[in-house]
Coordinates of C-alpha atoms and ligand atoms in Angstrom, one line a residue:
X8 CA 83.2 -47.7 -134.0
X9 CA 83.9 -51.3 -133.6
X10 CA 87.5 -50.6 -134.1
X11 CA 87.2 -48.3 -131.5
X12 CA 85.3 -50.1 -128.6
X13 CA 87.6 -53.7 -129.6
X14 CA 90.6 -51.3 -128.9
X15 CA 89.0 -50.3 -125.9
X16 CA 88.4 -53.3 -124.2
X17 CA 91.8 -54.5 -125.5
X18 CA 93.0 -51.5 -123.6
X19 CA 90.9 -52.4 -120.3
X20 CA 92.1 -55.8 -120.6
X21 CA 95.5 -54.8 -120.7
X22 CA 95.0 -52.4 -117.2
X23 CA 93.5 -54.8 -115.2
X24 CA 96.5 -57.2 -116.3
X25 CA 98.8 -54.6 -115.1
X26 CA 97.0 -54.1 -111.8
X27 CA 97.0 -57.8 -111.3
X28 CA 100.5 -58.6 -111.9
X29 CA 102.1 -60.8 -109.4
X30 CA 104.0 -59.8 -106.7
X31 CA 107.7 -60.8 -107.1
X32 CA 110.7 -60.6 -104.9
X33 CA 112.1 -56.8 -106.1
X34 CA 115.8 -56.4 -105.2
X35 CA 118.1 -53.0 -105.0
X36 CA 121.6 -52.8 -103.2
X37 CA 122.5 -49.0 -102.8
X38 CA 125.1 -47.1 -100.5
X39 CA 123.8 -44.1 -98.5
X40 CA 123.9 -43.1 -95.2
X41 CA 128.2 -44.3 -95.3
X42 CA 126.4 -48.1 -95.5
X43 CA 125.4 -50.7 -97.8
X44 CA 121.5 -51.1 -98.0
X45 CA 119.6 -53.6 -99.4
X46 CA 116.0 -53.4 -100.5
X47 CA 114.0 -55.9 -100.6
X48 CA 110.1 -56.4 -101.8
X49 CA 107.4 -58.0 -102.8
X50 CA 105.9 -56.1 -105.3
X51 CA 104.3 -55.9 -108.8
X52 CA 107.2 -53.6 -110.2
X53 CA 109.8 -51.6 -109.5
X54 CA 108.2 -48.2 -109.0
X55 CA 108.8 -48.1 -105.3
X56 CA 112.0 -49.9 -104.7
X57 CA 113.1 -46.3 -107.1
X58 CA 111.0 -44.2 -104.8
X59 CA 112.4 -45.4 -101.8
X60 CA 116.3 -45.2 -103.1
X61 CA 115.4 -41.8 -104.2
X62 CA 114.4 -41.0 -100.5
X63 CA 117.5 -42.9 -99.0
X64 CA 119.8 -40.4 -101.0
X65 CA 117.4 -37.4 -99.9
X66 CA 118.2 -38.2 -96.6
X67 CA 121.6 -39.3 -96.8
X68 CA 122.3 -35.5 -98.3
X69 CA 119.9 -34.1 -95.6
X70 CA 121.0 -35.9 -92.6
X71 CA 124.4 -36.0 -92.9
X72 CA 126.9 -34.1 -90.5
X73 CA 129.5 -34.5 -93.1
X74 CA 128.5 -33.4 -96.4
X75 CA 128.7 -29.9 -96.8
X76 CA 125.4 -29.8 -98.8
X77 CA 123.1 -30.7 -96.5
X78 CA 120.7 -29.0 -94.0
X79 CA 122.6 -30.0 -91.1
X80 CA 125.8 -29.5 -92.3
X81 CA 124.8 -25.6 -92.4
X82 CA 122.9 -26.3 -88.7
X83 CA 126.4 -27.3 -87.4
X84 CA 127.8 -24.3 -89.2
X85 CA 125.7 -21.5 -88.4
X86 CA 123.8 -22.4 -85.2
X87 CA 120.6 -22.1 -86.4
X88 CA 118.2 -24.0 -88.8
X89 CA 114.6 -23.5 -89.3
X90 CA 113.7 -26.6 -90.8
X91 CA 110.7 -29.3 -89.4
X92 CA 112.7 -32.4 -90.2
X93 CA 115.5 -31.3 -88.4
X94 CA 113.3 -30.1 -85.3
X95 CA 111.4 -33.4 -85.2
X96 CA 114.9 -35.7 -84.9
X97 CA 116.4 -33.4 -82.2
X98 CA 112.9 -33.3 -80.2
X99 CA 112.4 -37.4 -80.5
X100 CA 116.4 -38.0 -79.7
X101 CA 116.2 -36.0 -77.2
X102 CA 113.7 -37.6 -75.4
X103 CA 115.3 -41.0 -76.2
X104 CA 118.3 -38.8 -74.6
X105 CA 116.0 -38.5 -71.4
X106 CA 114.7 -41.8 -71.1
X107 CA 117.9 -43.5 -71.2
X108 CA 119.8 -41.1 -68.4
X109 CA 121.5 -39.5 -71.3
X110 CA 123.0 -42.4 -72.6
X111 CA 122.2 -41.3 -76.1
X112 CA 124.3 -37.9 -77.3
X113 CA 123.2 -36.5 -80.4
X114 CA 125.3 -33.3 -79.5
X115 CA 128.9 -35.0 -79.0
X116 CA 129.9 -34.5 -82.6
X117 CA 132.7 -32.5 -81.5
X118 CA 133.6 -35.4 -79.4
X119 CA 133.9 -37.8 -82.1
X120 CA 135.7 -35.5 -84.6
X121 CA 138.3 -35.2 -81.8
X122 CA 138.9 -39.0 -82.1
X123 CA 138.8 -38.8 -86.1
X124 CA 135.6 -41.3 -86.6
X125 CA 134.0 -39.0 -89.4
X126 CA 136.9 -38.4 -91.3
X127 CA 138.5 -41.7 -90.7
X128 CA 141.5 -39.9 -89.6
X129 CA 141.5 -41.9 -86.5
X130 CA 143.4 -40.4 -82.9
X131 CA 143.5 -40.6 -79.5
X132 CA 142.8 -37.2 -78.2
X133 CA 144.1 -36.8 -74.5
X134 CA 142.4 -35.9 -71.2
X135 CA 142.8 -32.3 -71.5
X136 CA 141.6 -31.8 -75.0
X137 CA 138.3 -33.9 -73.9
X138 CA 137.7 -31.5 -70.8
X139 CA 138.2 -28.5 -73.2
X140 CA 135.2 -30.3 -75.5
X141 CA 132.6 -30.4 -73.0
X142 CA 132.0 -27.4 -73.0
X143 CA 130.6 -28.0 -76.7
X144 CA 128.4 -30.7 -75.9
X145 CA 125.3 -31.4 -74.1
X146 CA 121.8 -31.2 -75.0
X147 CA 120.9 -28.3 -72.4
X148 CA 122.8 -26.2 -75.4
X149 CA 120.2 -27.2 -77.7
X150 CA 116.7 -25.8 -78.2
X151 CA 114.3 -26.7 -80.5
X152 CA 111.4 -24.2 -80.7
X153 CA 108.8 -24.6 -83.5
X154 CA 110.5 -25.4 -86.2
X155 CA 113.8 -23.9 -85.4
X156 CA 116.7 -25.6 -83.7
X157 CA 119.2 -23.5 -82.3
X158 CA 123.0 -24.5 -81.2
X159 CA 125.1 -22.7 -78.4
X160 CA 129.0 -23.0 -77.3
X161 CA 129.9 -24.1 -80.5
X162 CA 128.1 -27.6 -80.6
X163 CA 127.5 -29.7 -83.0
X164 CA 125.1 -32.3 -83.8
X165 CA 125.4 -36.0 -85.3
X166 CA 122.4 -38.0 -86.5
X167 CA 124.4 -41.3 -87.0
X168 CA 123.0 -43.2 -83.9
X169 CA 119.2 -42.6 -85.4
X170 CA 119.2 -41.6 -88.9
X171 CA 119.0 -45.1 -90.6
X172 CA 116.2 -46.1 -88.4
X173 CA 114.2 -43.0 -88.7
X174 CA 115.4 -44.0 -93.0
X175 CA 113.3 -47.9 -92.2
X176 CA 110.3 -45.8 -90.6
X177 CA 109.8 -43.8 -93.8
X178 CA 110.3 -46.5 -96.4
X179 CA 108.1 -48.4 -93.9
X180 CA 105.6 -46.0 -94.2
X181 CA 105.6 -45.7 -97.5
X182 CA 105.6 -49.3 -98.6
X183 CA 102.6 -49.8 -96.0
X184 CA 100.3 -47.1 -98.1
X185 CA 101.4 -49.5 -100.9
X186 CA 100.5 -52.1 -99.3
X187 CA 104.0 -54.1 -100.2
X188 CA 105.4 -56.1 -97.9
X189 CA 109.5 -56.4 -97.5
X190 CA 112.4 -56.5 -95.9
X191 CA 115.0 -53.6 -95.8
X192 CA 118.7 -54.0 -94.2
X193 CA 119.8 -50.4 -93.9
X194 CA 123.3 -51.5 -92.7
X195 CA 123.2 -52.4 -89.0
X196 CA 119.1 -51.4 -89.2
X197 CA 116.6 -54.1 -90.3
X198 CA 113.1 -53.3 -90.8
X199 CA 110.8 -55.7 -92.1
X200 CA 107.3 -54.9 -93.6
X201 CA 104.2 -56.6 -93.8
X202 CA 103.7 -60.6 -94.2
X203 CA 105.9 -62.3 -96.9
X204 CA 103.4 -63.6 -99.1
X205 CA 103.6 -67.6 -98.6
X206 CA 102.9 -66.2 -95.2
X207 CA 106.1 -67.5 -93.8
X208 CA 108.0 -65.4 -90.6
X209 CA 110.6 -63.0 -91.1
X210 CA 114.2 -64.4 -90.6
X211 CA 116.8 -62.1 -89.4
X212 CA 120.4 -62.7 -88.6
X213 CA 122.1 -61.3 -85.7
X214 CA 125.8 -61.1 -86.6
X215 CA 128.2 -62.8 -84.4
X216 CA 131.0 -59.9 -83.1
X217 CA 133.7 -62.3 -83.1
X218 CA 133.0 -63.2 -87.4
X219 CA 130.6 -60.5 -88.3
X220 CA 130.5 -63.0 -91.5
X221 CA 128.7 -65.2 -89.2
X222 CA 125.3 -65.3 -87.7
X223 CA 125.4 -66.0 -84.6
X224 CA 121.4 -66.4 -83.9
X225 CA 118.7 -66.2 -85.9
X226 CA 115.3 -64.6 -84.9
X227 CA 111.4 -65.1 -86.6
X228 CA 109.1 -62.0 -86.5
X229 CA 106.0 -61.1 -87.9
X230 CA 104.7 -58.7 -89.6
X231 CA 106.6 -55.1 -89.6
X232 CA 109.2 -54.9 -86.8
X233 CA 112.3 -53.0 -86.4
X234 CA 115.8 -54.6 -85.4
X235 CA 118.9 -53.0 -85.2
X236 CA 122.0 -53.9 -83.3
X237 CA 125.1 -51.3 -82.2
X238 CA 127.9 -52.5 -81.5
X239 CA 132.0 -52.3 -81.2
X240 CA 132.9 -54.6 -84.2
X241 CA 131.4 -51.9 -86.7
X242 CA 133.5 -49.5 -87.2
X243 CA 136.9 -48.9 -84.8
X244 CA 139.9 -48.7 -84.8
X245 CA 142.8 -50.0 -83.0
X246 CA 146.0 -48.4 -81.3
X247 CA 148.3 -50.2 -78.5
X248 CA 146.5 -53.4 -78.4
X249 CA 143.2 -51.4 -77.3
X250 CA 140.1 -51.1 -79.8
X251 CA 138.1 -47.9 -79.9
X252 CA 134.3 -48.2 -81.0
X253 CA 132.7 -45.5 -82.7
X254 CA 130.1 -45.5 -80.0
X255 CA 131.0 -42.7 -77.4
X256 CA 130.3 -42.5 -73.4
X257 CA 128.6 -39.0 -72.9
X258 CA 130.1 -39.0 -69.8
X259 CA 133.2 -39.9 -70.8
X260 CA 133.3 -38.7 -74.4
X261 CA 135.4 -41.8 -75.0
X262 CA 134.3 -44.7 -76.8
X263 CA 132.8 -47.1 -74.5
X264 CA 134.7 -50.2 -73.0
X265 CA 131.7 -52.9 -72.5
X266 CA 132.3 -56.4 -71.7
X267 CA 129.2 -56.8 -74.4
X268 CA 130.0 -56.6 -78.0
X269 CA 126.5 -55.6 -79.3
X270 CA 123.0 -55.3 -78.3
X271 CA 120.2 -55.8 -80.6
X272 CA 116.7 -54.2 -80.2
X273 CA 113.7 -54.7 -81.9
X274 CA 110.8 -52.5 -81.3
X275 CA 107.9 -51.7 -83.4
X276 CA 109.5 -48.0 -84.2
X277 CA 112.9 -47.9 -86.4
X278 CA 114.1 -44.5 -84.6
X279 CA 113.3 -45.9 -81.4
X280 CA 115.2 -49.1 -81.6
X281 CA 118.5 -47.0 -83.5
X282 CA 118.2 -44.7 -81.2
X283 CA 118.1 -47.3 -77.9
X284 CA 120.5 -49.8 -79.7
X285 CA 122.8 -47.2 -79.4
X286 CA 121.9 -46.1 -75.8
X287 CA 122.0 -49.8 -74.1
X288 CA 125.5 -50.1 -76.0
X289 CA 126.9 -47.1 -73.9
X290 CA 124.5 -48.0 -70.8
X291 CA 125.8 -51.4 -70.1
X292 CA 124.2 -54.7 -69.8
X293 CA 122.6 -54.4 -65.9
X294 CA 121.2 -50.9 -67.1
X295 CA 119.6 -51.6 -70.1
X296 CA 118.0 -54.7 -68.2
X297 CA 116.5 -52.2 -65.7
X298 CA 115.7 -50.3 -68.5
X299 CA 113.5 -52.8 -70.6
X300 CA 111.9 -53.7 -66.6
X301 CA 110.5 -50.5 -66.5
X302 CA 109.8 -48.7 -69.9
X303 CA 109.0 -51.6 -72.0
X304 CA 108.0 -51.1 -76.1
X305 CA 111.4 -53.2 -76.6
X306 CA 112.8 -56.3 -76.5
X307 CA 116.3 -56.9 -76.6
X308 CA 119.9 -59.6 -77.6
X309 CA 122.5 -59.1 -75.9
X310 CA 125.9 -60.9 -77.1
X311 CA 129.0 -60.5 -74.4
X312 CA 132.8 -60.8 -75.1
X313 CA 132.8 -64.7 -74.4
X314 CA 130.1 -65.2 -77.3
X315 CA 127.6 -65.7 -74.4
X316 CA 124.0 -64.6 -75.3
X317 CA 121.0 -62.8 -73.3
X318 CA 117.6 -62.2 -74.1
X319 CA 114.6 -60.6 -72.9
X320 CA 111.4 -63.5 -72.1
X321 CA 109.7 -61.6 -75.2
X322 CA 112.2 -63.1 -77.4
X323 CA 113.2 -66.3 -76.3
X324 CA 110.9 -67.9 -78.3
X325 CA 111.5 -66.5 -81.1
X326 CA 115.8 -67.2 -81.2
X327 CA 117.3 -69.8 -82.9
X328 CA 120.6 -71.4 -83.3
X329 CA 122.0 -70.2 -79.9
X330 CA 121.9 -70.8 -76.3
X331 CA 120.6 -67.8 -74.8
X332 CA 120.0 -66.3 -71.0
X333 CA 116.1 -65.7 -70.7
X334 CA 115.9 -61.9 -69.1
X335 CA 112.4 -62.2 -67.2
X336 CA 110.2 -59.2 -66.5
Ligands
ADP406 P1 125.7 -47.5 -86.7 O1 125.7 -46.1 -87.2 O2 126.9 -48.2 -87.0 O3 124.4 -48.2 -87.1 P2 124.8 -46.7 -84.1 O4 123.3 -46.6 -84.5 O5 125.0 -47.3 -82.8 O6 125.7 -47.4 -85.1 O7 125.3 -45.1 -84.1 C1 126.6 -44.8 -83.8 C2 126.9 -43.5 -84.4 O8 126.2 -42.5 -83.6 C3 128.3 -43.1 -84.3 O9 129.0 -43.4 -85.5 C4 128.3 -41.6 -84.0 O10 128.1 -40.9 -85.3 C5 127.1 -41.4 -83.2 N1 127.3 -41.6 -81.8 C6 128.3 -42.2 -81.1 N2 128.1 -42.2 -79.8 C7 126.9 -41.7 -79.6 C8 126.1 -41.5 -78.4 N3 126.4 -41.8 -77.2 N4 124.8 -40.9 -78.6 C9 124.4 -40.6 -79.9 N5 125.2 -40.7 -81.0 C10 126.4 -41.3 -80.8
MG407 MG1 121.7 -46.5 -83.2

């Protein structure tokens, strides 16, 4: 009986060590989503950092317009998916599709096929073929009712611009109930979670276009914040002495000619800023500025071809190691 209750306690002893394990700096590098992530968190072990790379390759194989598993691959396919995650992204994109004058596409996958950016097979399609592909793209040929999303004319949808920030708000979310802090760079998408725990700020690099090796400024947030930057040194290619970003002018269908080389935003939702990173790209630099005057729930870096830097007022004191413009309100 002894024996027993020493074991017992022994046992006890041994939980409550577990529980209080300290919290150490957790690191995972894993590719999904076609980018290199990197997970980052303070925790006691390493049960989450596997739970949230599990997730990342869930969504990866769910999300993606080119795999030919996944739920909307068959969307694209057939037309017609009834399937609540895929709902949910078309219903929020579209109304980041609304807000920003339809600046952000989700249905030009046809559009960016045509210039070879999924399959790397990169070409300049000519004026006539882009005519012929409007016709297979807009968002007034997509309905989402329920749980059902259904495609006409042919068109085909692309989650690229939003799916790694809808990725940061569900490991967000999760590491929250877990009460871990972190930070997660999901490629061009940054997410930070919590307070590090000597209580220090979050320090995020912006890349410089010109050396994307480079930082160009750094920025200090706190607590859990999204920040993600599109822009046209990702991925392009080159033909004739003229570079074409993978980032695509609705109106247009061609990839946008900006005299800005990225914008950054960070906002307190990851799907929001993706999805208006990618929207202020396309929109231009006097439009997104009008933009962040009247919607707010965004601040926003701007970084123009002459390595000239803007921000908005909500930033300014927060960037370091570059001049910067001060946007006011
Ligand atoms: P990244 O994927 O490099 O982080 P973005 O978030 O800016 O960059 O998303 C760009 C991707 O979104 C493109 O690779 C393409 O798949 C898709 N895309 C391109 N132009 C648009 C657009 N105007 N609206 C919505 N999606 C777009
Ligand atoms: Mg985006």
């Amino acid at each position: 009986m002894k024996r027993a209750a020493a074991l017992l306690l022994a046992l006890l002893l041994l939980a409550s060590a577990g529980c209080a394990a300290p919290k150490t700096l957790r690191q995972q590098t894993i590719f999904a989503m076609n980018t290199v992530m990197d997970l980052r968190i303070y925790a006691s072990d390493d049960s989450l950092l596997q739970e949230m790379t599990r997730l990342l390759s869930e969504l990866d194989h769910e999300l993606s317009a080119t795999d030919a598993g996944s739920a909307l691959y068959a969307l694209n396919q057939t037309g017609q998916a009834e399937n609540a995650d895929l709902a949910q992204i078309v219903s929020r994109a579209s109304a980041i599709s609304d807000e920003t004058g339809g600046a952000l596409d989700i249905s030009l996958y046809n559009a960016s096929l045509a210039w070879g950016f999924p399959t790397g097979e990169h070409r300049v399609p000519d004026e006539a073929e882009l005519a012929a592909l409007r016709r297979t793209i807009g968002l007034d040929k997509v309905a989402v009712s329920g749980d059902v999303v259904t495609l006409s004319d042919g068109v085909k949808l692309d989650f690229g611009a939003v799916a790694k920030g809808l990725a940061a708000d569900l490991c967000r979310e999760k590491m929250e109930n877990a009460g871990v802090s972190g930070i997660l760079s999901l490629g061009a998408s940054i997410q930070t979670v919590g307070t590090k725990p000597d209580g220090s700020d979050w320090s995020i690099g912006v890349q410089d276009p010109e050396d994307p090796s480079n930082i160009k400024l750094t920025l200090r947030l706190k607590g859990s914040k999204a920040v993600v930057t599109s822009g046209d040194y990702q991925r392009f290619f080159e033909q004739d002495g003229v570079r074409y970003c993978h980032i695509l002018d609705p109106e247009t269908l061609a990839p946008v000619q900006s005299d800005y080389r990225s914008v950054t935003i960070v906002a307190d939702s990851g799907f929001l800023a993706d999805g208006l990173s990618t929207a202020l790209y396309v929109m231009g630099f006097e439009a997104g500025v009008s933009l962040w005057r009247t919607s707010g729930g965004f601040e926003a870096v701007w970084i123009a071809d002459d390595g000239s830097v803007s921000v908005t007022e909500g930033l300014a004191p927060l960037v370091s190691g570059a001049e910067a413009e001060v946007i006011q309100r």
